[in-house]
Coordinates of C-alpha atoms and ligand atoms in Angstrom, one line a residue:
M8 CA -0.1 -0.1 -0.1
D9 CA 2.0 2.9 -1.4
R10 CA -0.8 5.5 -1.4
V11 CA -2.7 6.6 1.6
L12 CA -5.3 9.5 1.9
F13 CA -5.8 10.6 5.4
K14 CA -9.4 12.6 5.7
G15 CA -10.7 14.9 7.7
A16 CA -8.3 15.1 10.6
R17 CA -7.1 18.0 12.5
L18 CA -3.8 18.7 11.3
I19 CA -1.4 20.1 14.2
D20 CA 2.0 20.7 12.6
P21 CA 3.9 23.1 14.9
A22 CA 6.8 23.4 12.3
S23 CA 4.6 24.8 9.7
R24 CA 2.3 26.8 12.3
T25 CA -0.8 24.9 11.0
D26 CA -3.7 24.0 13.2
E27 CA -6.7 23.4 10.8
T28 CA -8.7 20.8 9.0
A29 CA -6.8 19.1 6.4
D30 CA -6.5 15.9 4.4
V31 CA -2.9 14.5 4.2
L32 CA -2.1 12.4 1.1
V33 CA 1.0 9.9 1.7
V34 CA 2.7 8.6 -1.8
D35 CA 5.7 6.4 -1.8
G36 CA 7.1 7.3 1.8
L37 CA 6.4 10.9 1.3
V38 CA 4.0 13.6 2.0
Q39 CA 2.6 14.2 -1.3
D40 CA -0.3 16.9 -0.7
V41 CA -1.9 18.7 2.2
G42 CA -5.1 20.7 1.6
K43 CA -9.1 20.6 2.0
K44 CA -11.0 18.0 0.1
L45 CA -8.3 16.1 -1.7
T46 CA -9.1 13.3 -3.8
S47 CA -7.3 10.4 -5.3
S48 CA -8.7 7.9 -7.5
D49 CA -6.1 5.0 -6.2
A50 CA -5.3 5.9 -2.8
E51 CA -6.8 4.2 0.0
I52 CA -8.8 6.3 2.1
I53 CA -8.5 6.6 6.0
D54 CA -11.4 8.5 7.5
C55 CA -9.9 10.6 10.4
D56 CA -13.1 12.6 11.4
G57 CA -12.6 13.7 15.0
A58 CA -8.9 12.7 15.0
V59 CA -5.8 14.6 15.1
I60 CA -3.0 14.0 12.5
A61 CA 0.3 15.2 13.4
P62 CA 4.0 14.8 13.0
G63 CA 5.1 11.2 14.7
L64 CA 6.3 11.3 18.3
V65 CA 9.9 11.4 18.9
D66 CA 11.3 10.1 22.1
P67 CA 14.8 11.3 22.9
H68 CA 15.2 9.1 25.9
V69 CA 14.3 5.1 25.9
H70 CA 16.0 2.1 27.3
L71 CA 16.0 -1.0 25.0
R72 CA 17.6 -3.9 26.6
E73 CA 19.3 -5.4 23.8
P74 CA 22.2 -6.5 23.9
G75 CA 22.1 -8.1 27.1
R76 CA 18.7 -8.4 28.5
E77 CA 16.5 -9.5 25.5
D78 CA 14.2 -11.3 28.0
E79 CA 13.0 -7.6 29.2
E80 CA 13.0 -5.8 25.8
T81 CA 14.6 -6.1 22.4
V82 CA 15.2 -3.6 19.7
A83 CA 12.1 -5.0 18.0
S84 CA 9.7 -5.1 20.9
G85 CA 10.7 -1.7 22.0
S86 CA 10.2 -0.4 18.3
A87 CA 6.9 -2.0 18.5
A88 CA 5.9 -0.4 21.7
A89 CA 6.9 2.9 20.2
A90 CA 5.0 2.5 17.2
C91 CA 1.8 1.6 19.4
G92 CA 2.4 4.8 21.5
G93 CA 2.5 7.0 18.0
F94 CA 6.3 7.2 18.0
T95 CA 8.2 7.5 14.6
A96 CA 11.8 7.9 16.3
I97 CA 13.4 6.9 19.5
C98 CA 16.9 7.5 21.1
A99 CA 18.0 4.3 22.7
M100 CA 20.3 5.0 25.8
P101 CA 23.5 3.0 26.1
N102 CA 23.5 1.1 29.3
T103 CA 23.1 -2.2 27.5
D104 CA 25.3 -5.2 28.2
P105 CA 27.7 -4.7 26.6
V106 CA 27.6 -0.9 27.1
C107 CA 27.0 0.9 23.7
D108 CA 30.5 2.7 24.1
N109 CA 31.8 1.7 20.7
A110 CA 31.0 1.6 16.9
T111 CA 30.2 -2.2 16.7
V112 CA 27.3 -2.2 19.5
A113 CA 26.0 1.2 18.1
E114 CA 25.8 -0.3 14.6
K115 CA 24.2 -3.5 15.9
I116 CA 21.5 -1.7 17.7
A117 CA 21.0 0.6 14.7
S118 CA 20.7 -2.4 12.1
R119 CA 18.2 -4.2 14.6
G120 CA 16.3 -1.0 14.5
R121 CA 16.2 -0.9 10.7
A122 CA 15.4 -4.7 10.5
A123 CA 12.3 -4.1 12.9
G124 CA 11.4 -1.2 10.4
L125 CA 8.9 0.2 12.8
V126 CA 10.6 3.5 13.9
E127 CA 14.0 5.1 13.6
V128 CA 16.0 3.7 16.1
L129 CA 19.0 6.2 17.1
P130 CA 21.5 4.5 19.3
A131 CA 22.7 7.1 22.0
G132 CA 26.6 6.6 22.8
A133 CA 28.3 6.4 26.4
I134 CA 30.5 9.0 27.2
T135 CA 32.8 6.8 29.2
K136 CA 33.9 2.9 28.6
G137 CA 31.4 0.6 30.4
L138 CA 29.9 3.6 31.9
L139 CA 32.5 3.5 34.6
G140 CA 33.3 7.1 34.5
E141 CA 37.1 6.9 34.2
E142 CA 38.1 6.9 30.6
L143 CA 36.4 8.4 27.6
A144 CA 34.4 6.0 25.4
S145 CA 35.2 5.6 21.5
I146 CA 33.1 8.9 20.8
G147 CA 34.5 9.9 17.4
E148 CA 34.1 6.3 16.2
M149 CA 30.6 6.2 17.2
T150 CA 29.8 9.6 15.6
V151 CA 31.5 8.7 12.2
S152 CA 30.0 5.1 12.2
S153 CA 27.0 4.0 10.2
A154 CA 25.1 4.5 13.3
R155 CA 25.7 8.1 13.0
V156 CA 25.2 8.5 16.8
R157 CA 24.5 12.1 17.7
L158 CA 23.9 12.1 21.5
F159 CA 26.3 10.9 24.2
T160 CA 25.3 10.2 27.7
D161 CA 26.1 7.8 30.6
D162 CA 22.6 7.8 31.4
G163 CA 21.7 5.7 34.6
R164 CA 24.7 7.6 36.2
G165 CA 26.1 11.1 35.9
V166 CA 29.7 11.5 34.9
Q167 CA 31.2 12.3 38.4
D168 CA 34.6 13.5 37.3
S169 CA 34.4 17.0 36.1
R170 CA 38.1 17.0 34.4
L171 CA 36.7 14.0 32.5
L172 CA 33.3 15.4 31.7
R173 CA 35.1 18.7 30.6
R174 CA 37.0 16.6 28.1
A175 CA 34.1 14.6 26.7
M176 CA 32.0 17.9 26.1
E177 CA 35.2 19.4 24.1
Y178 CA 35.4 16.2 22.1
I179 CA 31.6 16.1 21.6
K180 CA 31.3 19.4 20.6
G181 CA 34.2 18.8 18.0
F182 CA 31.7 16.5 16.3
D183 CA 28.6 18.8 16.7
A184 CA 27.0 16.2 18.6
V185 CA 24.7 16.6 22.1
C186 CA 26.4 15.9 25.4
A187 CA 23.3 14.5 27.7
E188 CA 23.6 14.2 31.4
H189 CA 21.9 12.2 34.1
C190 CA 22.4 14.8 36.5
E191 CA 23.2 13.1 40.0
E192 CA 26.0 13.8 42.3
E193 CA 26.5 10.5 43.7
T194 CA 28.1 11.0 47.0
L195 CA 24.9 12.8 47.9
S196 CA 22.3 10.6 46.3
H197 CA 24.3 7.5 47.8
A198 CA 22.0 4.4 48.5
G199 CA 19.0 6.8 48.2
Q200 CA 15.7 4.8 47.3
M201 CA 13.5 7.7 47.0
N202 CA 13.0 11.5 47.1
E203 CA 14.1 13.0 50.6
G204 CA 11.0 14.6 52.3
E205 CA 8.4 13.9 54.7
F206 CA 7.3 10.7 52.8
S207 CA 11.0 9.1 53.0
S208 CA 10.9 9.9 56.7
M209 CA 7.6 8.2 57.2
L210 CA 8.4 5.1 55.1
G211 CA 11.9 4.7 56.4
L212 CA 13.4 4.8 53.1
K213 CA 16.6 6.7 52.5
G214 CA 16.0 9.8 50.8
I215 CA 17.8 11.3 47.8
P216 CA 17.8 15.3 48.0
S217 CA 16.8 17.4 45.4
E218 CA 20.4 19.0 45.5
A219 CA 21.9 15.8 44.3
E220 CA 20.4 16.7 40.8
E221 CA 20.9 20.5 41.0
I222 CA 24.5 20.4 42.2
A223 CA 25.2 18.3 39.3
L224 CA 23.1 20.0 36.9
A225 CA 24.9 23.5 38.0
R226 CA 28.4 21.8 37.5
D227 CA 27.2 20.8 34.3
L228 CA 25.9 24.1 32.8
A229 CA 29.2 25.6 34.0
L230 CA 31.1 23.2 31.9
A231 CA 28.8 23.5 28.9
H232 CA 29.4 27.2 29.0
L233 CA 33.1 26.5 29.6
T234 CA 33.1 24.3 26.4
G235 CA 30.5 25.5 24.2
V236 CA 29.1 22.0 23.8
K237 CA 25.4 21.5 23.0
F238 CA 24.1 20.3 26.5
H239 CA 20.8 18.3 27.3
A240 CA 19.4 17.7 30.6
L241 CA 17.9 14.3 31.0
H242 CA 14.6 13.5 33.1
V243 CA 14.8 17.1 35.0
S244 CA 12.8 16.4 38.2
T245 CA 13.2 19.3 40.6
A246 CA 11.9 22.9 40.8
G247 CA 15.7 24.0 41.4
A248 CA 16.7 22.2 38.3
V249 CA 14.0 24.0 36.3
E250 CA 15.2 27.3 37.6
L251 CA 18.8 26.5 36.8
I252 CA 17.8 25.7 33.2
R253 CA 15.6 28.6 33.1
A254 CA 18.5 31.1 33.9
A255 CA 21.1 29.4 31.6
K256 CA 18.8 29.8 28.6
A257 CA 18.0 33.4 29.7
R258 CA 22.0 34.0 29.5
G259 CA 21.7 32.4 26.0
A260 CA 23.3 28.9 26.5
R261 CA 23.2 26.1 24.1
V262 CA 21.0 23.9 26.8
T263 CA 17.9 22.0 26.3
A264 CA 16.0 19.9 28.8
E265 CA 13.4 17.0 28.9
V266 CA 10.9 15.9 31.5
T267 CA 9.1 12.7 31.8
P268 CA 5.1 12.3 32.1
H269 CA 5.8 10.5 35.4
H270 CA 7.6 13.5 36.8
L271 CA 4.9 15.8 35.8
V272 CA 2.0 13.8 37.2
L273 CA 3.2 11.5 40.1
T274 CA 4.7 12.6 43.4
D275 CA 6.6 10.9 46.4
A276 CA 3.2 9.9 48.2
E277 CA 2.7 7.1 45.6
L278 CA 5.4 5.3 47.3
V279 CA 3.2 4.7 50.5
G280 CA 2.4 1.1 49.2
Y281 CA 6.1 0.4 48.6
D282 CA 5.1 -0.5 45.0
T283 CA 8.1 -0.8 43.1
N284 CA 6.5 0.2 40.0
Y285 CA 6.8 3.6 41.1
K286 CA 10.5 3.4 42.1
V287 CA 12.5 5.5 39.3
N288 CA 15.7 7.4 39.3
P289 CA 15.4 10.4 39.5
P290 CA 12.6 9.6 41.9
L291 CA 9.2 10.9 42.0
R292 CA 9.2 14.1 43.8
S293 CA 7.0 16.6 45.8
S294 CA 4.0 18.2 44.5
A295 CA 5.9 21.6 44.6
D296 CA 8.3 20.0 42.3
V297 CA 5.5 18.8 40.0
E298 CA 4.0 22.2 39.7
A299 CA 7.4 23.6 38.7
L300 CA 8.0 21.1 36.0
R301 CA 4.6 22.1 34.7
V302 CA 5.3 25.8 34.7
G303 CA 8.6 25.0 33.0
L304 CA 7.0 22.9 30.4
A305 CA 4.3 25.5 29.7
D306 CA 6.7 28.4 29.4
G307 CA 9.3 26.5 27.1
T308 CA 12.2 26.1 29.6
I309 CA 11.6 22.3 29.1
D310 CA 11.9 21.5 25.3
A311 CA 10.7 17.9 25.3
I312 CA 8.7 15.2 27.0
A313 CA 10.8 12.1 27.1
T314 CA 9.4 8.7 28.3
D315 CA 12.7 7.4 30.0
H316 CA 10.7 4.0 29.0
A317 CA 12.9 1.5 31.2
P318 CA 11.6 -2.3 31.1
H319 CA 12.4 -4.5 33.9
S320 CA 11.6 -8.1 34.5
S321 CA 8.8 -8.8 37.0
E322 CA 11.4 -11.0 39.0
E323 CA 13.4 -8.0 39.5
K324 CA 10.4 -5.8 40.4
E325 CA 8.6 -8.1 42.3
T326 CA 11.2 -7.9 45.3
E327 CA 12.0 -5.7 48.5
F328 CA 11.9 -2.1 47.6
E329 CA 15.4 -1.6 48.3
Q330 CA 16.6 -4.4 46.1
A331 CA 14.2 -3.5 43.1
P332 CA 15.9 -1.5 40.2
P333 CA 14.7 1.8 39.3
G334 CA 12.6 2.6 36.1
M335 CA 9.1 2.2 34.6
L336 CA 7.6 1.8 31.0
G337 CA 6.3 4.8 29.1
L338 CA 6.3 4.4 25.5
E339 CA 3.0 2.8 25.3
T340 CA 1.1 5.2 27.7
S341 CA 2.7 8.5 27.4
L342 CA 0.7 10.3 24.9
A343 CA -2.5 9.3 26.8
V344 CA -1.1 10.3 30.1
V345 CA 0.1 13.7 28.7
L346 CA -3.3 14.2 27.2
T347 CA -5.3 13.2 30.3
E348 CA -3.2 15.0 32.9
I349 CA -1.5 17.6 31.4
V350 CA -3.5 18.9 28.5
G351 CA -6.6 18.0 30.3
A352 CA -5.7 19.9 33.2
G353 CA -4.8 23.0 30.9
V354 CA -1.1 22.9 31.8
I355 CA -0.5 23.1 28.1
T356 CA -2.4 23.2 24.7
L357 CA -2.7 20.3 22.3
P358 CA -0.7 22.0 19.6
E359 CA 1.8 22.6 22.5
M360 CA 1.8 18.8 23.4
V361 CA 2.6 18.0 20.0
E362 CA 5.5 20.5 20.0
R363 CA 7.0 19.1 23.1
M364 CA 6.6 15.4 22.1
S365 CA 7.6 15.6 18.3
T366 CA 9.1 19.0 17.0
G367 CA 10.9 19.8 20.3
P368 CA 12.5 16.4 20.9
S369 CA 13.7 16.4 17.0
R370 CA 15.2 19.7 17.5
V371 CA 17.1 18.4 20.7
L372 CA 18.3 15.5 18.5
G373 CA 19.0 17.5 15.4
L374 CA 17.0 15.1 13.7
G375 CA 15.6 15.6 10.2
G376 CA 12.4 13.9 8.7
H377 CA 10.7 13.9 12.0
G378 CA 8.8 16.6 13.9
G379 CA 7.3 18.1 10.8
P380 CA 6.6 19.9 8.9
V381 CA 3.9 17.9 7.3
T382 CA 4.3 19.6 3.9
P383 CA 4.5 18.3 0.3
G384 CA 8.0 16.6 0.0
E385 CA 8.6 15.7 3.3
P386 CA 8.9 12.2 4.9
A387 CA 5.6 10.7 5.8
N388 CA 6.2 10.0 9.7
L389 CA 2.9 10.9 11.2
V390 CA 0.6 10.0 14.1
V391 CA -3.2 9.9 14.2
F392 CA -4.8 9.9 17.6
D393 CA -8.3 10.3 19.0
P394 CA -7.8 13.0 21.8
Q395 CA -11.1 11.6 23.5
G396 CA -10.6 8.1 23.0
Q397 CA -11.0 6.3 26.6
W398 CA -9.1 3.1 27.5
T399 CA -7.7 1.2 30.6
V400 CA -4.4 0.4 30.7
D401 CA -3.8 -3.5 30.3
P402 CA -0.3 -4.8 30.4
S403 CA -1.6 -8.0 28.5
R404 CA -1.9 -5.5 25.6
F405 CA 1.7 -4.2 26.0
A406 CA 3.8 -4.8 22.8
S407 CA 6.7 -4.3 25.5
L408 CA 8.1 -7.6 26.9
S409 CA 8.0 -5.8 30.3
A410 CA 4.8 -4.8 32.4
N411 CA 6.5 -2.5 35.1
S412 CA 3.9 0.3 34.6
P413 CA 2.7 2.7 37.2
W414 CA -0.3 3.4 35.1
I415 CA -1.6 -0.2 35.0
G416 CA -5.6 -0.2 35.7
R417 CA -6.0 3.6 35.0
K418 CA -8.5 5.0 32.8
L419 CA -6.9 7.5 30.2
K420 CA -8.1 9.6 27.6
G421 CA -6.3 9.9 24.2
A422 CA -5.6 6.9 22.0
V423 CA -3.5 6.2 19.0
L424 CA -5.3 5.1 16.3
H425 CA -2.5 5.0 13.3
T426 CA 1.1 5.6 13.1
V427 CA 3.0 6.0 9.8
F428 CA 6.7 5.5 9.6
Q429 CA 8.4 6.2 6.1
G430 CA 4.9 6.2 4.5
R431 CA 4.0 2.8 5.9
L432 CA 1.2 2.3 8.5
T433 CA 3.0 0.5 11.4
L434 CA -0.2 0.9 13.4
R435 CA -3.7 0.6 12.2
D436 CA -6.7 1.0 14.2
G437 CA -4.6 0.6 17.4
E438 CA -3.3 -2.5 16.1
L439 CA 0.2 -3.2 15.1
M440 CA 0.3 -4.0 11.2
Q441 CA 0.5 -7.5 10.1
G442 CA 4.1 -8.3 9.7
A443 CA 5.1 -5.7 12.0
L444 CA 4.5 -8.0 15.0
V445 CA 7.6 -9.1 16.7
Ligands
DOR512 O1 14.8 4.8 36.5 C1 15.7 4.5 35.8 N1 15.8 3.5 35.0 N2 16.5 5.7 35.7 C2 17.8 5.6 34.9 O2 18.4 6.5 35.1 C3 18.1 4.3 34.2 C4 17.0 3.4 33.9 C5 17.1 2.2 33.8 O3 17.9 1.9 32.9 O4 16.4 1.1 34.2

């Protein structure tokens, strides 16, 4: 099926400043026409009345567990989860086993992504070998490899050694790539299980103070200023961090930032049941932090919503809180969570949501062909969703191989109907296309 005409949707395309009812004709992988009352004698027609059509979502922060923990997620299953969530591009963090700290691993992940053919899989490279924080990884080699790595991070950990991070930033800048940091000062967060505050005292769990994130971020912003690198702050979680980024942007720094749906919606109060599905790093914070993150998202201090999709097996999660690894799924629920809780609460508008989940993250990654514009001649990477569609999160329906979601059982409003990757439907009427199943 090479020709598809999407009829009657509300086209929201921040890149071309479009928000109007329009038909979109896709031919041979490209958008061929956009306009009112388009006709085509040989195209398949998909009625999108009442739905939104937008550039496909882009997630700058996911964990696929291949290589190493293919029981938890593979590049193919993560790609399927992404297509189900309305994504057309995802950036895969390097904390695999072996670590993605060289061109061979990066090329393997990229080629598995191409073989799955459901979304563009961009491998992120490690900053340090083995994520050990001691020696620089093969940054140049990964950049010029066929995987074309454009974002470097030790995510899961922050680089603790400032001198090494400075050198990494200088090097990354030389390749015009992005240095992305998981901001955590580890002597302060040491052995912490959750946000430090009244709930950690009540629950008897060791707390992680906001300052562990803010000290690391302040240092990183200073080093980014010193080196001139493009710097991206991963999963920002505190009010103080939002303020640091706002001030850096006001100074004209080349800095971008992301926030997760869970940090925008959930607080540390959720941990009262010791449910390990709420254990995540950085931890869920206070309601004041949530409020500040929402303000930062609305005023553009925060450029992107990222899922930090982090699959873990039920054996690992169903254990004592202290033993359980941090992380939660996100790809298949993020659009609906953001529509229900953030757009629904009036924090941002629908067009602003598309900007923060597609156009903004594409810009962060320097990614062409995604995030719009939805105009003739551009690659057809698109999502169609029903903003009113109600559903209940059911893990048996996840394409992900894992089920560690805090949203299980929740009723959400906002359903992905169709996802189009390079002109092909990967998801149709909410179902993965035949042959796309892994
Ligand atoms: O909660 C998290 N899980 N935070 C991270 O930084 C790493 C991630 C993972 O890999 O599971």
